[in-house]
C-alpha positions as MATLAB code, in Angstrom:
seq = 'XXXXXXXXXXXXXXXXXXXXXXXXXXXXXXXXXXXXXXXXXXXXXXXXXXXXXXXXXXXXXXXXXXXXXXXX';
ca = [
      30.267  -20.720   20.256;
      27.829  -19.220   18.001;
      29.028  -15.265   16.639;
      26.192  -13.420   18.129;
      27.179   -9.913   15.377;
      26.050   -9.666   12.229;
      28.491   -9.532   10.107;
      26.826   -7.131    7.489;
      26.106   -4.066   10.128;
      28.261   -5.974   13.005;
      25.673   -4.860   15.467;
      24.560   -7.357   18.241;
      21.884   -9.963   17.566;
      19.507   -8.916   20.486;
      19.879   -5.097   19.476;
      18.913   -5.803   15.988;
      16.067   -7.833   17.534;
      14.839   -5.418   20.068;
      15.245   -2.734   17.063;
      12.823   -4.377   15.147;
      10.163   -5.287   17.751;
      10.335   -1.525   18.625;
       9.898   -0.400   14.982;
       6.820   -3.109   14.374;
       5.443   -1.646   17.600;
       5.492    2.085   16.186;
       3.589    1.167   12.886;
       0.984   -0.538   14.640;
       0.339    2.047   17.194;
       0.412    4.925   14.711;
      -1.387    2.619   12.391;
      -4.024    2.824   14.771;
      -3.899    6.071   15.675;
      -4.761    6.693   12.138;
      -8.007    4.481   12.641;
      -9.123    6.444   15.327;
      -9.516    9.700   14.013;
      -6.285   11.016   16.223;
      -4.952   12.948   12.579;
      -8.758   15.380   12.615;
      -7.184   17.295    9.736;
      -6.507   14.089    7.235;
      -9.733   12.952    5.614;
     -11.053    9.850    6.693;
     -11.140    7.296    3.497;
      -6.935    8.559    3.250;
      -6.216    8.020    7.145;
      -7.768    4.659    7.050;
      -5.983    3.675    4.107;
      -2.759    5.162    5.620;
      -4.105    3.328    8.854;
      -4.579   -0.126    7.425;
      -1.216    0.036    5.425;
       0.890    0.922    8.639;
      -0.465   -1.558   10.347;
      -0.347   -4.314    7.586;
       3.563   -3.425    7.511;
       4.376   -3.657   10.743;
       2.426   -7.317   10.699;
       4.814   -7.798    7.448;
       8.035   -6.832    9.652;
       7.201   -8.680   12.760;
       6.730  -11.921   10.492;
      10.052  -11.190    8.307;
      11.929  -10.369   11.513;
      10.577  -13.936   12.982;
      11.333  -16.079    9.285;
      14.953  -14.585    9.538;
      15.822  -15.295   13.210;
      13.779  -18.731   13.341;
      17.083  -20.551   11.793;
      19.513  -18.844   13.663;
];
């Protein structure tokens, strides 16, 4: 049977999966709540650069977070 810790944090596999869907969620949502105009106060060329980068890395984590627990 198949260890299902990690051995570098020793925290469950499914945890650190669920961890990291959560996370990727966050970005994206706040990413677009920066596209929307939610943050009046920020000016609008910074919040959609702000915008676009949240929601480029949370893209970037949900596809690291699939190339890492595709071969396990």
């Amino acid at each position: 049977m198949k260890n299902l810790d990690d051995p570098q944090t020793g925290q469950p596999k499914g945890f650190r999966i669920g961890f990291n869907i959560f996370m990727m969620i966050v970005y994206i949502a706040v990413g677009i709540l920066f596209f929307t105009g939610f943050f009046e106060s920020i000016d609008t060329t910074v919040s959609y650069i702000v915008g676009g980068l949240l929601i480029a890395y949370g893209i970037w984590r949900g596809v690291r977070m699939y190339i890492v627990n595709k071969d396990e």
